[in-house]
Amino acid sequence: MALHVYETPVQAYAPVRVLSCAASLSSRKVIETRIQCSTGSFYKFFKKQASMLPSVCSAIVQTVNLADGNRSWVNTVGSRKVIEILAADSCDDTAEKFKYVVEAVDDHAKKITYKVLEGPLLQTYDSFTVTLQVTTASTAKWTVEYVKKDPSSEDPDFLPRPFPYYKRYR
């Protein structure tokens, strides 16, 4: 993987390029990570095989479970899941749980939008949305949009490491 630009030392272990970052109560970060597999395989993994995240990214994702009566792992608009992720600054492997809903799926653009419904992020942010778009250049583009509850709140610093270890899955 190619090494790009890092915002903070916390991000030094994930190869990323931060494309934009706005500062205000309502903010947006666009982060690119290189992927080492076909764009179709990467998109299919996130759309249909999210249950495999703990196996593929065990250093980051602890668990993923269906929520609120969902019976399918396929990400469709309205589907809900609970994901448990290790905190970026955790020295003691502390995991944080988040419930999210899939807000949008665009198969043609290879794009999925997730909105956090419950979890520690909502103590700091009024809303928190992540959009994954897989581009034709073997790049995953993560667009993170959030609204701070307090202007003095820090921007989230764990975002560029979403899934740096994903190499190949079929």
PDB file of C-alpha atoms in Angstrom:
ATOM      1  CA  MET A   1       0.000   0.000   0.000  1.00  0.00           C
ATOM      2  CA  ALA A   2       1.197   3.483  -0.797  1.00  0.00           C
ATOM      3  CA  LEU A   3       1.689   5.926   2.034  1.00  0.00           C
ATOM      4  CA  HIS A   4      -0.092   9.241   1.611  1.00  0.00           C
ATOM      5  CA  VAL A   5      -0.817  12.123   3.984  1.00  0.00           C
ATOM      6  CA  TYR A   6      -1.586  11.885   7.694  1.00  0.00           C
ATOM      7  CA  GLU A   7      -3.391  14.414   9.815  1.00  0.00           C
ATOM      8  CA  THR A   8      -2.244  13.173  13.216  1.00  0.00           C
ATOM      9  CA  PRO A   9       0.122  10.537  14.639  1.00  0.00           C
ATOM     10  CA  VAL A  10      -2.906   8.353  15.467  1.00  0.00           C
ATOM     11  CA  GLN A  11      -3.428   7.933  11.738  1.00  0.00           C
ATOM     12  CA  ALA A  12       0.148   6.910  10.953  1.00  0.00           C
ATOM     13  CA  TYR A  13      -0.662   3.210  10.739  1.00  0.00           C
ATOM     14  CA  ALA A  14      -3.292   3.581   8.001  1.00  0.00           C
ATOM     15  CA  PRO A  15      -2.319   4.570   4.463  1.00  0.00           C
ATOM     16  CA  VAL A  16      -4.702   7.377   3.619  1.00  0.00           C
ATOM     17  CA  ARG A  17      -5.044  10.623   1.795  1.00  0.00           C
ATOM     18  CA  VAL A  18      -7.259  13.236   3.411  1.00  0.00           C
ATOM     19  CA  LEU A  19      -8.925  15.089   0.572  1.00  0.00           C
ATOM     20  CA  SER A  20     -10.909  17.631   2.528  1.00  0.00           C
ATOM     21  CA  CYS A  21     -11.756  18.612   6.036  1.00  0.00           C
ATOM     22  CA  ALA A  22     -14.066  21.470   6.945  1.00  0.00           C
ATOM     23  CA  ALA A  23     -14.086  23.091  10.388  1.00  0.00           C
ATOM     24  CA  SER A  24     -17.409  24.166  11.914  1.00  0.00           C
ATOM     25  CA  LEU A  25     -20.282  22.546  13.807  1.00  0.00           C
ATOM     26  CA  SER A  26     -21.184  20.712  10.618  1.00  0.00           C
ATOM     27  CA  SER A  27     -18.077  19.082   9.189  1.00  0.00           C
ATOM     28  CA  ARG A  28     -17.055  16.722   6.450  1.00  0.00           C
ATOM     29  CA  LYS A  29     -13.922  14.636   5.976  1.00  0.00           C
ATOM     30  CA  VAL A  30     -13.092  12.771   2.808  1.00  0.00           C
ATOM     31  CA  ILE A  31     -10.495  10.067   3.221  1.00  0.00           C
ATOM     32  CA  GLU A  32      -9.083   7.707   0.610  1.00  0.00           C
ATOM     33  CA  THR A  33      -7.549   4.310   1.342  1.00  0.00           C
ATOM     34  CA  ARG A  34      -5.935   2.085  -1.273  1.00  0.00           C
ATOM     35  CA  ILE A  35      -7.365  -1.406  -1.614  1.00  0.00           C
ATOM     36  CA  GLN A  36      -5.459  -4.451  -2.795  1.00  0.00           C
ATOM     37  CA  CYS A  37      -8.279  -6.304  -4.514  1.00  0.00           C
ATOM     38  CA  SER A  38     -10.804  -5.616  -7.230  1.00  0.00           C
ATOM     39  CA  THR A  39     -13.223  -2.772  -6.620  1.00  0.00           C
ATOM     40  CA  GLY A  40     -16.110  -5.169  -7.266  1.00  0.00           C
ATOM     41  CA  SER A  41     -14.924  -7.601  -4.583  1.00  0.00           C
ATOM     42  CA  PHE A  42     -14.408  -4.819  -2.052  1.00  0.00           C
ATOM     43  CA  TYR A  43     -17.861  -3.327  -2.678  1.00  0.00           C
ATOM     44  CA  LYS A  44     -19.517  -6.767  -2.603  1.00  0.00           C
ATOM     45  CA  PHE A  45     -17.838  -7.473   0.720  1.00  0.00           C
ATOM     46  CA  PHE A  46     -19.317  -4.363   2.356  1.00  0.00           C
ATOM     47  CA  LYS A  47     -22.698  -4.780   0.678  1.00  0.00           C
ATOM     48  CA  LYS A  48     -23.272  -8.490   1.228  1.00  0.00           C
ATOM     49  CA  GLN A  49     -20.691  -9.931   3.603  1.00  0.00           C
ATOM     50  CA  ALA A  50     -20.362  -7.490   6.502  1.00  0.00           C
ATOM     51  CA  SER A  51     -20.651 -10.433   8.895  1.00  0.00           C
ATOM     52  CA  MET A  52     -17.068 -11.309   7.881  1.00  0.00           C
ATOM     53  CA  LEU A  53     -15.596  -8.004   9.129  1.00  0.00           C
ATOM     54  CA  PRO A  54     -14.410  -9.454  12.467  1.00  0.00           C
ATOM     55  CA  SER A  55     -12.569 -12.218  10.582  1.00  0.00           C
ATOM     56  CA  VAL A  56     -10.970  -9.893   8.042  1.00  0.00           C
ATOM     57  CA  CYS A  57     -10.305  -6.899  10.327  1.00  0.00           C
ATOM     58  CA  SER A  58     -10.057  -8.455  13.788  1.00  0.00           C
ATOM     59  CA  ALA A  59      -7.590  -5.792  14.950  1.00  0.00           C
ATOM     60  CA  ILE A  60     -10.350  -3.208  14.518  1.00  0.00           C
ATOM     61  CA  VAL A  61     -13.793  -4.834  14.320  1.00  0.00           C
ATOM     62  CA  GLN A  62     -14.701  -7.070  17.250  1.00  0.00           C
ATOM     63  CA  THR A  63     -18.285  -7.999  16.335  1.00  0.00           C
ATOM     64  CA  VAL A  64     -21.048  -7.207  13.857  1.00  0.00           C
ATOM     65  CA  ASN A  65     -24.623  -8.281  14.558  1.00  0.00           C
ATOM     66  CA  LEU A  66     -28.000  -7.861  12.925  1.00  0.00           C
ATOM     67  CA  ALA A  67     -30.279  -5.442  14.786  1.00  0.00           C
ATOM     68  CA  ASP A  68     -33.953  -4.552  15.102  1.00  0.00           C
ATOM     69  CA  GLY A  69     -35.351  -7.674  13.474  1.00  0.00           C
ATOM     70  CA  ASN A  70     -33.099  -7.692  10.399  1.00  0.00           C
ATOM     71  CA  ARG A  71     -32.613 -11.202   9.045  1.00  0.00           C
ATOM     72  CA  SER A  72     -30.235 -10.525   6.152  1.00  0.00           C
ATOM     73  CA  TRP A  73     -26.607  -9.438   6.043  1.00  0.00           C
ATOM     74  CA  VAL A  74     -27.131  -7.695   2.706  1.00  0.00           C
ATOM     75  CA  ASN A  75     -26.923  -3.935   3.163  1.00  0.00           C
ATOM     76  CA  THR A  76     -30.157  -2.495   1.808  1.00  0.00           C
ATOM     77  CA  VAL A  77     -31.771   0.849   2.610  1.00  0.00           C
ATOM     78  CA  GLY A  78     -33.181   0.617   6.140  1.00  0.00           C
ATOM     79  CA  SER A  79     -31.152  -2.400   7.275  1.00  0.00           C
ATOM     80  CA  ARG A  80     -29.676  -2.066  10.746  1.00  0.00           C
ATOM     81  CA  LYS A  81     -26.661  -3.590  12.398  1.00  0.00           C
ATOM     82  CA  VAL A  82     -24.595  -3.198  15.553  1.00  0.00           C
ATOM     83  CA  ILE A  83     -20.824  -3.041  15.157  1.00  0.00           C
ATOM     84  CA  GLU A  84     -18.241  -3.148  17.933  1.00  0.00           C
ATOM     85  CA  ILE A  85     -14.997  -1.356  17.047  1.00  0.00           C
ATOM     86  CA  LEU A  86     -11.810  -0.952  19.059  1.00  0.00           C
ATOM     87  CA  ALA A  87     -11.256   2.659  20.043  1.00  0.00           C
ATOM     88  CA  ALA A  88      -8.317   4.214  18.162  1.00  0.00           C
ATOM     89  CA  ASP A  89      -6.712   5.548  21.317  1.00  0.00           C
ATOM     90  CA  SER A  90      -7.353   2.391  23.297  1.00  0.00           C
ATOM     91  CA  CYS A  91      -4.367   0.916  25.085  1.00  0.00           C
ATOM     92  CA  ASP A  92      -6.523  -1.662  26.833  1.00  0.00           C
ATOM     93  CA  ASP A  93      -8.491  -2.921  23.813  1.00  0.00           C
ATOM     94  CA  THR A  94     -11.652  -1.053  24.772  1.00  0.00           C
ATOM     95  CA  ALA A  95     -14.373  -1.568  22.188  1.00  0.00           C
ATOM     96  CA  GLU A  96     -17.213   0.829  21.410  1.00  0.00           C
ATOM     97  CA  LYS A  97     -20.595  -0.349  20.109  1.00  0.00           C
ATOM     98  CA  PHE A  98     -22.557   1.538  17.486  1.00  0.00           C
ATOM     99  CA  LYS A  99     -25.940   0.834  15.978  1.00  0.00           C
ATOM    100  CA  TYR A 100     -26.255   2.060  12.412  1.00  0.00           C
ATOM    101  CA  VAL A 101     -28.781   2.126   9.609  1.00  0.00           C
ATOM    102  CA  VAL A 102     -28.034   1.941   5.901  1.00  0.00           C
ATOM    103  CA  GLU A 103     -29.402   5.201   4.471  1.00  0.00           C
ATOM    104  CA  ALA A 104     -28.502   4.736   0.803  1.00  0.00           C
ATOM    105  CA  VAL A 105     -27.113   2.112  -1.566  1.00  0.00           C
ATOM    106  CA  ASP A 106     -26.032   2.889  -5.124  1.00  0.00           C
ATOM    107  CA  ASP A 107     -24.748  -0.246  -6.854  1.00  0.00           C
ATOM    108  CA  HIS A 108     -23.845   1.609 -10.044  1.00  0.00           C
ATOM    109  CA  ALA A 109     -21.605   4.080  -8.167  1.00  0.00           C
ATOM    110  CA  LYS A 110     -20.496   1.358  -5.682  1.00  0.00           C
ATOM    111  CA  LYS A 111     -21.569   3.552  -2.795  1.00  0.00           C
ATOM    112  CA  ILE A 112     -23.151   2.805   0.614  1.00  0.00           C
ATOM    113  CA  THR A 113     -24.159   5.411   3.220  1.00  0.00           C
ATOM    114  CA  TYR A 114     -24.379   4.472   6.909  1.00  0.00           C
ATOM    115  CA  LYS A 115     -25.839   6.637   9.692  1.00  0.00           C
ATOM    116  CA  VAL A 116     -25.004   6.062  13.362  1.00  0.00           C
ATOM    117  CA  LEU A 117     -28.185   5.703  15.440  1.00  0.00           C
ATOM    118  CA  GLU A 118     -26.749   4.803  18.846  1.00  0.00           C
ATOM    119  CA  GLY A 119     -23.365   4.758  20.515  1.00  0.00           C
ATOM    120  CA  PRO A 120     -20.668   6.886  22.147  1.00  0.00           C
ATOM    121  CA  LEU A 121     -20.208   9.080  19.060  1.00  0.00           C
ATOM    122  CA  LEU A 122     -23.627  10.588  19.659  1.00  0.00           C
ATOM    123  CA  GLN A 123     -22.440  11.961  23.000  1.00  0.00           C
ATOM    124  CA  THR A 124     -20.206  14.360  21.055  1.00  0.00           C
ATOM    125  CA  TYR A 125     -22.040  14.665  17.728  1.00  0.00           C
ATOM    126  CA  ASP A 126     -25.683  15.353  16.891  1.00  0.00           C
ATOM    127  CA  SER A 127     -25.334  13.236  13.768  1.00  0.00           C
ATOM    128  CA  PHE A 128     -22.650  11.035  12.272  1.00  0.00           C
ATOM    129  CA  THR A 129     -22.781   9.590   8.747  1.00  0.00           C
ATOM    130  CA  VAL A 130     -20.188   7.584   6.819  1.00  0.00           C
ATOM    131  CA  THR A 131     -20.341   6.983   3.069  1.00  0.00           C
ATOM    132  CA  LEU A 132     -18.151   4.366   1.445  1.00  0.00           C
ATOM    133  CA  GLN A 133     -17.569   4.695  -2.289  1.00  0.00           C
ATOM    134  CA  VAL A 134     -15.301   2.309  -4.134  1.00  0.00           C
ATOM    135  CA  THR A 135     -13.688   4.036  -7.098  1.00  0.00           C
ATOM    136  CA  THR A 136     -12.274   2.579 -10.272  1.00  0.00           C
ATOM    137  CA  ALA A 137      -8.732   3.399  -9.150  1.00  0.00           C
ATOM    138  CA  SER A 138      -8.633   0.642  -6.489  1.00  0.00           C
ATOM    139  CA  THR A 139      -9.440   3.229  -3.874  1.00  0.00           C
ATOM    140  CA  ALA A 140     -12.032   3.263  -1.133  1.00  0.00           C
ATOM    141  CA  LYS A 141     -13.280   6.777  -0.482  1.00  0.00           C
ATOM    142  CA  TRP A 142     -14.768   7.320   2.973  1.00  0.00           C
ATOM    143  CA  THR A 143     -16.810  10.497   3.372  1.00  0.00           C
ATOM    144  CA  VAL A 144     -17.565  11.261   6.999  1.00  0.00           C
ATOM    145  CA  GLU A 145     -20.132  13.927   7.809  1.00  0.00           C
ATOM    146  CA  TYR A 146     -20.868  14.954  11.367  1.00  0.00           C
ATOM    147  CA  VAL A 147     -22.462  17.748  13.354  1.00  0.00           C
ATOM    148  CA  LYS A 148     -20.771  18.653  16.632  1.00  0.00           C
ATOM    149  CA  LYS A 149     -22.902  19.289  19.694  1.00  0.00           C
ATOM    150  CA  ASP A 150     -20.329  21.785  20.957  1.00  0.00           C
ATOM    151  CA  PRO A 151     -17.989  23.938  18.812  1.00  0.00           C
ATOM    152  CA  SER A 152     -15.084  23.093  21.134  1.00  0.00           C
ATOM    153  CA  SER A 153     -15.480  19.356  20.521  1.00  0.00           C
ATOM    154  CA  GLU A 154     -12.588  17.745  18.709  1.00  0.00           C
ATOM    155  CA  ASP A 155     -12.933  16.317  15.252  1.00  0.00           C
ATOM    156  CA  PRO A 156     -12.972  12.524  15.270  1.00  0.00           C
ATOM    157  CA  ASP A 157      -9.399  11.293  14.796  1.00  0.00           C
ATOM    158  CA  PHE A 158      -9.934   7.564  14.383  1.00  0.00           C
ATOM    159  CA  LEU A 159     -11.665   7.715  11.030  1.00  0.00           C
ATOM    160  CA  PRO A 160      -8.885   7.063   8.527  1.00  0.00           C
ATOM    161  CA  ARG A 161      -8.202   3.624   9.891  1.00  0.00           C
ATOM    162  CA  PRO A 162     -11.554   2.082   8.967  1.00  0.00           C
ATOM    163  CA  PHE A 163     -10.247  -1.138   7.471  1.00  0.00           C
ATOM    164  CA  PRO A 164      -6.559  -0.788   6.566  1.00  0.00           C
ATOM    165  CA  TYR A 165      -5.908  -4.520   6.679  1.00  0.00           C
ATOM    166  CA  TYR A 166      -8.402  -5.515   3.997  1.00  0.00           C
ATOM    167  CA  LYS A 167      -6.380  -7.070   1.202  1.00  0.00           C
ATOM    168  CA  ARG A 168      -8.347  -9.772  -0.528  1.00  0.00           C
ATOM    169  CA  TYR A 169     -11.584 -11.578   0.112  1.00  0.00           C
ATOM    170  CA  ARG A 170     -13.653 -13.625  -2.322  1.00  0.00           C
TER     171      ARG A 170
END
